[in-house]
Amino acid sequence: MDQKDWKILKLLYEEKNITKTAEKLYVSQPSLSYRLKNLEKEIGTELIFKTKTGIEFTSEGEYLVKYAKDMLQQLQVVKDNINNMSEEISGTLKIGVSSNFAQYVLPNLLKSFSNKYPEVRFNVRTGVSSDVYKMLNDSSVHIGILRRDYQWQSRKYLLNQEPLYIISQNEINVQELPSYKQIDYKTDSSLKEIINRWWTTEFASPASIEMEVDRLDTCKELVKSGLGYSIVPEICLKEEENLYKSKVESKDGALIKRDTWIMYNEDYENLVIVKKFIEHMRSWGNIK
């Protein structure tokens, strides 16, 4: 087995389809099938079997996939270590970032880091926190910035906690919130859980959702037009925006907040580029 076989097994496990895997690897389906047959001959057992929807792995195949993932991760660590041996900080930093953080904070964060270390390049992938967590588990990123506390077994720390706000065009009575029209938006399930948990402890009746939109920015524009209120994280708010804002609080006056976490594999701690980026993020403090 070699690096190509590791990549084939990893991708095939993700796709569960030989045709799609061949397309992503830019090889023909027959040549991929031939390579898999030779690999099975080399290992001495069947690794996959066909199903109505594609293929599945045997228990031996599952074991070999885990080995392939481990070897690819070790190889990447070796490559990164070699790239970071020079005194000059350079190379590519791979980051998985929660979408809202990527939109409102990441550009300035990367810009300031790039000013310090101009030879560093960035490979950024965004998505909801569950997507970023998957990237961490797949070792496809060095660092994950997530908006939820997962049971990550390696390195992690709390970057900041930001309050949630009720926003509207004009002042509203928070005690009578269920009587107002709410504008909802698609977001990470963790934020939904925080808001729903707070709502059920504060109000006996459900929210009157007037509109549901797919973007937080769209939601804010509708709120600015006086079409309803919304509950949003502080990260998306700007001082110059002409909005009524009220912090979300529990009955005992405690602020309802949302966490931002940094997580990464301890194997990457030896990478200078990772170490410097973590230090840089810590120096930002409580990011708003």
Tab-separated table of C-alpha atoms in Angstrom:
chain	number	residue	atom	x	y	z
A	1	MET	CA	0.000	0.000	0.000
A	2	ASP	CA	1.085	3.580	-0.631
A	3	GLN	CA	-0.231	7.122	-0.343
A	4	LYS	CA	-2.460	6.732	-3.421
A	5	ASP	CA	-4.141	3.688	-1.890
A	6	TRP	CA	-4.741	5.566	1.371
A	7	LYS	CA	-6.418	8.408	-0.524
A	8	ILE	CA	-8.529	5.978	-2.556
A	9	LEU	CA	-9.765	4.169	0.548
A	10	LYS	CA	-10.543	7.399	2.417
A	11	LEU	CA	-12.448	8.952	-0.485
A	12	LEU	CA	-14.245	5.718	-1.371
A	13	TYR	CA	-15.370	5.395	2.247
A	14	GLU	CA	-16.793	8.931	2.127
A	15	GLU	CA	-18.511	8.553	-1.258
A	16	LYS	CA	-19.619	4.898	-1.025
A	17	ASN	CA	-19.605	4.972	-4.836
A	18	ILE	CA	-16.852	3.850	-7.235
A	19	THR	CA	-17.950	6.120	-10.117
A	20	LYS	CA	-18.002	9.285	-7.967
A	21	THR	CA	-14.684	8.349	-6.381
A	22	ALA	CA	-13.080	7.819	-9.787
A	23	GLU	CA	-14.358	11.228	-10.943
A	24	LYS	CA	-12.913	12.997	-7.907
A	25	LEU	CA	-9.576	11.236	-8.390
A	26	TYR	CA	-9.581	12.011	-12.144
A	27	VAL	CA	-9.154	8.350	-13.083
A	28	SER	CA	-11.348	5.964	-15.039
A	29	GLN	CA	-13.725	3.641	-13.252
A	30	PRO	CA	-12.097	0.480	-14.671
A	31	SER	CA	-8.620	1.570	-13.533
A	32	LEU	CA	-9.941	2.312	-10.025
A	33	SER	CA	-11.708	-1.056	-9.848
A	34	TYR	CA	-8.522	-2.765	-11.049
A	35	ARG	CA	-6.470	-1.040	-8.341
A	36	LEU	CA	-8.973	-2.066	-5.671
A	37	LYS	CA	-8.849	-5.683	-6.859
A	38	ASN	CA	-5.043	-5.648	-6.666
A	39	LEU	CA	-5.241	-4.131	-3.178
A	40	GLU	CA	-7.606	-6.882	-2.055
A	41	LYS	CA	-5.221	-9.460	-3.518
A	42	GLU	CA	-2.301	-7.843	-1.661
A	43	ILE	CA	-4.203	-7.766	1.652
A	44	GLY	CA	-5.655	-11.231	1.104
A	45	THR	CA	-9.317	-10.465	1.731
A	46	GLU	CA	-12.312	-8.637	0.263
A	47	LEU	CA	-12.547	-4.990	1.339
A	48	ILE	CA	-15.816	-3.873	-0.273
A	49	PHE	CA	-19.073	-5.352	-1.549
A	50	LYS	CA	-21.734	-3.941	-3.854
A	51	THR	CA	-25.180	-2.797	-2.684
A	52	LYS	CA	-28.225	-1.402	-4.509
A	53	THR	CA	-27.106	2.151	-3.806
A	54	GLY	CA	-23.346	1.753	-4.229
A	55	ILE	CA	-20.762	-0.089	-2.139
A	56	GLU	CA	-20.115	-0.851	1.523
A	57	PHE	CA	-16.958	-1.916	3.350
A	58	THR	CA	-16.369	-5.253	5.008
A	59	SER	CA	-15.108	-5.263	8.607
A	60	GLU	CA	-11.586	-5.775	7.216
A	61	GLY	CA	-12.163	-2.853	4.851
A	62	GLU	CA	-13.354	-0.635	7.725
A	63	TYR	CA	-10.171	-1.457	9.628
A	64	LEU	CA	-8.026	-0.649	6.606
A	65	VAL	CA	-9.828	2.685	6.087
A	66	LYS	CA	-8.973	3.693	9.656
A	67	TYR	CA	-5.350	2.757	8.995
A	68	ALA	CA	-5.375	4.793	5.770
A	69	LYS	CA	-6.766	7.869	7.553
A	70	ASP	CA	-4.144	7.570	10.285
A	71	MET	CA	-1.339	7.264	7.750
A	72	LEU	CA	-2.569	10.279	5.751
A	73	GLN	CA	-2.705	12.325	8.932
A	74	GLN	CA	0.819	11.272	9.931
A	75	LEU	CA	2.083	12.079	6.442
A	76	GLN	CA	0.493	15.531	6.588
A	77	VAL	CA	2.117	16.198	9.968
A	78	VAL	CA	5.510	15.236	8.530
A	79	LYS	CA	4.996	17.534	5.530
A	80	ASP	CA	3.865	20.407	7.736
A	81	ASN	CA	6.821	19.949	10.084
A	82	ILE	CA	9.245	20.055	7.159
A	83	ASN	CA	7.579	23.191	5.785
A	84	ASN	CA	7.898	24.856	9.175
A	85	MET	CA	11.556	24.042	9.831
A	86	SER	CA	12.811	27.288	8.376
A	87	GLU	CA	13.133	30.359	10.587
A	88	GLU	CA	10.686	32.258	8.400
A	89	ILE	CA	7.043	31.509	9.183
A	90	SER	CA	5.530	30.237	5.963
A	91	GLY	CA	3.337	27.500	4.579
A	92	THR	CA	-0.409	26.929	4.370
A	93	LEU	CA	-2.655	27.119	7.426
A	94	LYS	CA	-5.827	25.055	7.058
A	95	ILE	CA	-8.765	26.375	9.055
A	96	GLY	CA	-12.364	25.191	9.417
A	97	VAL	CA	-14.611	28.045	10.536
A	98	SER	CA	-18.224	28.387	11.644
A	99	SER	CA	-20.109	30.450	9.044
A	100	ASN	CA	-21.088	33.472	11.153
A	101	PHE	CA	-17.595	33.790	12.612
A	102	ALA	CA	-16.190	33.513	9.097
A	103	GLN	CA	-18.434	36.311	7.857
A	104	TYR	CA	-18.092	38.820	10.665
A	105	VAL	CA	-14.683	38.204	12.304
A	106	LEU	CA	-12.426	36.049	10.141
A	107	PRO	CA	-11.487	38.625	7.441
A	108	ASN	CA	-9.953	41.061	9.954
A	109	LEU	CA	-8.403	38.222	11.931
A	110	LEU	CA	-6.635	36.757	8.884
A	111	LYS	CA	-5.635	40.213	7.676
A	112	SER	CA	-3.905	41.059	10.949
A	113	PHE	CA	-2.156	37.665	11.028
A	114	SER	CA	-1.087	38.072	7.412
A	115	ASN	CA	0.414	41.473	8.244
A	116	LYS	CA	2.630	39.753	10.813
A	117	TYR	CA	3.484	36.741	8.665
A	118	PRO	CA	3.097	37.661	4.974
A	119	GLU	CA	4.473	34.332	3.725
A	120	VAL	CA	1.616	32.365	5.272
A	121	ARG	CA	-1.181	31.184	2.987
A	122	PHE	CA	-4.674	30.220	4.137
A	123	ASN	CA	-6.899	27.307	3.168
A	124	VAL	CA	-10.278	28.175	4.685
A	125	ARG	CA	-13.386	25.993	4.733
A	126	THR	CA	-16.637	27.220	6.267
A	127	GLY	CA	-19.870	25.614	7.409
A	128	VAL	CA	-22.031	25.040	10.456
A	129	SER	CA	-20.202	23.872	13.567
A	130	SER	CA	-21.070	20.217	12.932
A	131	ASP	CA	-19.349	20.494	9.526
A	132	VAL	CA	-16.252	22.011	11.129
A	133	TYR	CA	-16.204	19.260	13.750
A	134	LYS	CA	-16.242	16.674	10.959
A	135	MET	CA	-13.287	18.475	9.326
A	136	LEU	CA	-11.365	18.170	12.601
A	137	ASN	CA	-12.120	14.463	12.858
A	138	ASP	CA	-11.080	13.951	9.232
A	139	SER	CA	-7.830	15.876	9.870
A	140	SER	CA	-8.627	18.011	6.828
A	141	VAL	CA	-7.949	21.190	8.826
A	142	HIS	CA	-5.310	22.195	11.369
A	143	ILE	CA	-7.641	24.338	13.470
A	144	GLY	CA	-11.406	24.474	13.929
A	145	ILE	CA	-13.317	27.544	15.110
A	146	LEU	CA	-16.712	26.366	16.311
A	147	ARG	CA	-19.764	27.898	17.947
A	148	ARG	CA	-20.470	24.892	20.115
A	149	ASP	CA	-18.633	22.853	22.764
A	150	TYR	CA	-18.075	19.364	21.334
A	151	GLN	CA	-16.516	16.516	23.298
A	152	TRP	CA	-13.233	16.957	21.453
A	153	GLN	CA	-10.578	14.693	22.953
A	154	SER	CA	-7.558	16.774	21.998
A	155	ARG	CA	-6.736	20.489	22.453
A	156	LYS	CA	-9.479	23.096	22.821
A	157	TYR	CA	-10.129	26.347	24.612
A	158	LEU	CA	-12.920	28.881	24.934
A	159	LEU	CA	-12.160	31.898	22.748
A	160	ASN	CA	-15.030	34.118	23.839
A	161	GLN	CA	-18.600	34.358	25.055
A	162	GLU	CA	-20.897	36.851	23.389
A	163	PRO	CA	-24.338	37.935	24.541
A	164	LEU	CA	-27.474	37.501	22.458
A	165	TYR	CA	-29.629	40.515	21.594
A	166	ILE	CA	-33.259	41.142	20.781
A	167	ILE	CA	-33.202	43.611	17.894
A	168	SER	CA	-35.998	45.674	16.390
A	169	GLN	CA	-36.522	48.951	14.532
A	170	ASN	CA	-38.103	50.617	17.574
A	171	GLU	CA	-38.183	49.905	21.289
A	172	ILE	CA	-40.365	46.968	22.286
A	173	ASN	CA	-41.490	45.497	25.596
A	174	VAL	CA	-39.492	42.292	26.059
A	175	GLN	CA	-42.089	40.973	28.531
A	176	GLU	CA	-44.654	40.991	25.708
A	177	LEU	CA	-42.361	39.450	23.094
A	178	PRO	CA	-44.802	36.660	22.037
A	179	SER	CA	-47.256	39.350	20.834
A	180	TYR	CA	-44.713	40.802	18.384
A	181	LYS	CA	-43.862	39.410	14.940
A	182	GLN	CA	-40.587	37.496	14.884
A	183	ILE	CA	-38.286	37.122	11.895
A	184	ASP	CA	-36.399	33.820	12.015
A	185	TYR	CA	-33.281	32.769	10.099
A	186	LYS	CA	-31.353	29.603	9.348
A	187	THR	CA	-28.405	29.100	11.660
A	188	ASP	CA	-26.390	26.551	13.595
A	189	SER	CA	-28.554	24.162	15.633
A	190	SER	CA	-26.615	25.094	18.792
A	191	LEU	CA	-27.827	28.711	18.591
A	192	LYS	CA	-31.374	27.511	18.022
A	193	GLU	CA	-31.112	25.353	21.137
A	194	ILE	CA	-29.884	28.287	23.257
A	195	ILE	CA	-32.705	30.571	22.057
A	196	ASN	CA	-35.420	27.892	22.376
A	197	ARG	CA	-34.265	26.927	25.879
A	198	TRP	CA	-34.403	30.563	26.977
A	199	TRP	CA	-37.798	31.126	25.349
A	200	THR	CA	-39.492	28.139	27.012
A	201	THR	CA	-38.340	29.284	30.460
A	202	GLU	CA	-39.529	32.859	29.892
A	203	PHE	CA	-42.810	32.517	27.969
A	204	ALA	CA	-45.805	30.206	28.107
A	205	SER	CA	-46.772	30.772	24.470
A	206	PRO	CA	-44.640	30.174	21.347
A	207	ALA	CA	-43.066	32.908	19.248
A	208	SER	CA	-45.149	34.411	16.473
A	209	ILE	CA	-42.845	33.749	13.537
A	210	GLU	CA	-43.856	36.021	10.663
A	211	MET	CA	-40.986	35.229	8.280
A	212	GLU	CA	-38.228	32.631	7.896
A	213	VAL	CA	-35.174	33.550	5.817
A	214	ASP	CA	-31.989	31.695	4.935
A	215	ARG	CA	-29.467	34.386	5.924
A	216	LEU	CA	-28.821	36.374	9.080
A	217	ASP	CA	-28.017	39.515	7.055
A	218	THR	CA	-31.383	39.282	5.280
A	219	CYS	CA	-33.074	38.949	8.639
A	220	LYS	CA	-31.373	42.118	9.913
A	221	GLU	CA	-32.445	44.115	6.872
A	222	LEU	CA	-36.062	43.046	7.402
A	223	VAL	CA	-35.819	44.074	11.041
A	224	LYS	CA	-34.420	47.478	10.006
A	225	SER	CA	-37.492	47.894	7.789
A	226	GLY	CA	-39.759	47.482	10.806
A	227	LEU	CA	-41.204	44.138	9.737
A	228	GLY	CA	-40.512	42.398	13.036
A	229	TYR	CA	-37.899	41.620	15.663
A	230	SER	CA	-35.240	38.925	15.873
A	231	ILE	CA	-32.816	37.362	18.356
A	232	VAL	CA	-29.231	37.464	17.141
A	233	PRO	CA	-25.657	37.006	18.436
A	234	GLU	CA	-23.634	40.148	19.148
A	235	ILE	CA	-21.076	39.152	16.507
A	236	CYS	CA	-23.365	40.356	13.705
A	237	LEU	CA	-24.172	43.787	15.168
A	238	LYS	CA	-22.436	47.053	14.354
A	239	GLU	CA	-22.439	50.204	16.467
A	240	GLU	CA	-23.514	52.414	13.570
A	241	GLU	CA	-26.642	50.346	12.869
A	242	ASN	CA	-29.798	52.199	13.862
A	243	LEU	CA	-31.481	49.382	15.763
A	244	TYR	CA	-33.098	48.989	19.150
A	245	LYS	CA	-31.063	46.380	21.048
A	246	SER	CA	-31.863	44.608	24.275
A	247	LYS	CA	-29.628	41.927	25.777
A	248	VAL	CA	-31.290	38.557	26.268
A	249	GLU	CA	-31.438	37.794	29.985
A	250	SER	CA	-32.847	35.050	32.179
A	251	LYS	CA	-35.345	35.797	34.956
A	252	ASP	CA	-32.521	36.163	37.473
A	253	GLY	CA	-30.750	38.725	35.263
A	254	ALA	CA	-28.022	36.426	33.871
A	255	LEU	CA	-26.991	37.171	30.302
A	256	ILE	CA	-27.701	34.472	27.725
A	257	LYS	CA	-24.455	33.998	25.809
A	258	ARG	CA	-23.036	32.018	22.941
A	259	ASP	CA	-19.573	30.433	23.085
A	260	THR	CA	-16.876	30.334	20.446
A	261	TRP	CA	-14.323	27.523	20.748
A	262	ILE	CA	-10.976	26.804	19.145
A	263	MET	CA	-10.148	23.123	18.720
A	264	TYR	CA	-7.164	21.377	17.178
A	265	ASN	CA	-5.244	18.110	17.278
A	266	GLU	CA	-2.291	18.007	19.655
A	267	ASP	CA	-0.197	16.528	16.817
A	268	TYR	CA	-0.234	19.984	15.226
A	269	GLU	CA	1.202	21.736	18.277
A	270	ASN	CA	4.694	21.289	16.873
A	271	LEU	CA	3.786	23.279	13.776
A	272	VAL	CA	5.072	26.808	14.146
A	273	ILE	CA	2.362	28.156	11.874
A	274	VAL	CA	-0.368	26.652	14.087
A	275	LYS	CA	1.297	27.778	17.303
A	276	LYS	CA	1.631	31.360	16.034
A	277	PHE	CA	-1.989	31.485	14.899
A	278	ILE	CA	-3.251	30.227	18.268
A	279	GLU	CA	-1.118	32.863	20.008
A	280	HIS	CA	-2.491	35.502	17.659
A	281	MET	CA	-6.081	34.546	18.389
A	282	ARG	CA	-5.464	34.606	22.126
A	283	SER	CA	-4.036	38.104	21.805
A	284	TRP	CA	-7.345	39.241	20.325
A	285	GLY	CA	-8.975	38.412	23.639
A	286	ASN	CA	-12.758	38.490	23.859
A	287	ILE	CA	-13.554	38.961	20.175
A	288	LYS	CA	-16.649	41.032	19.408
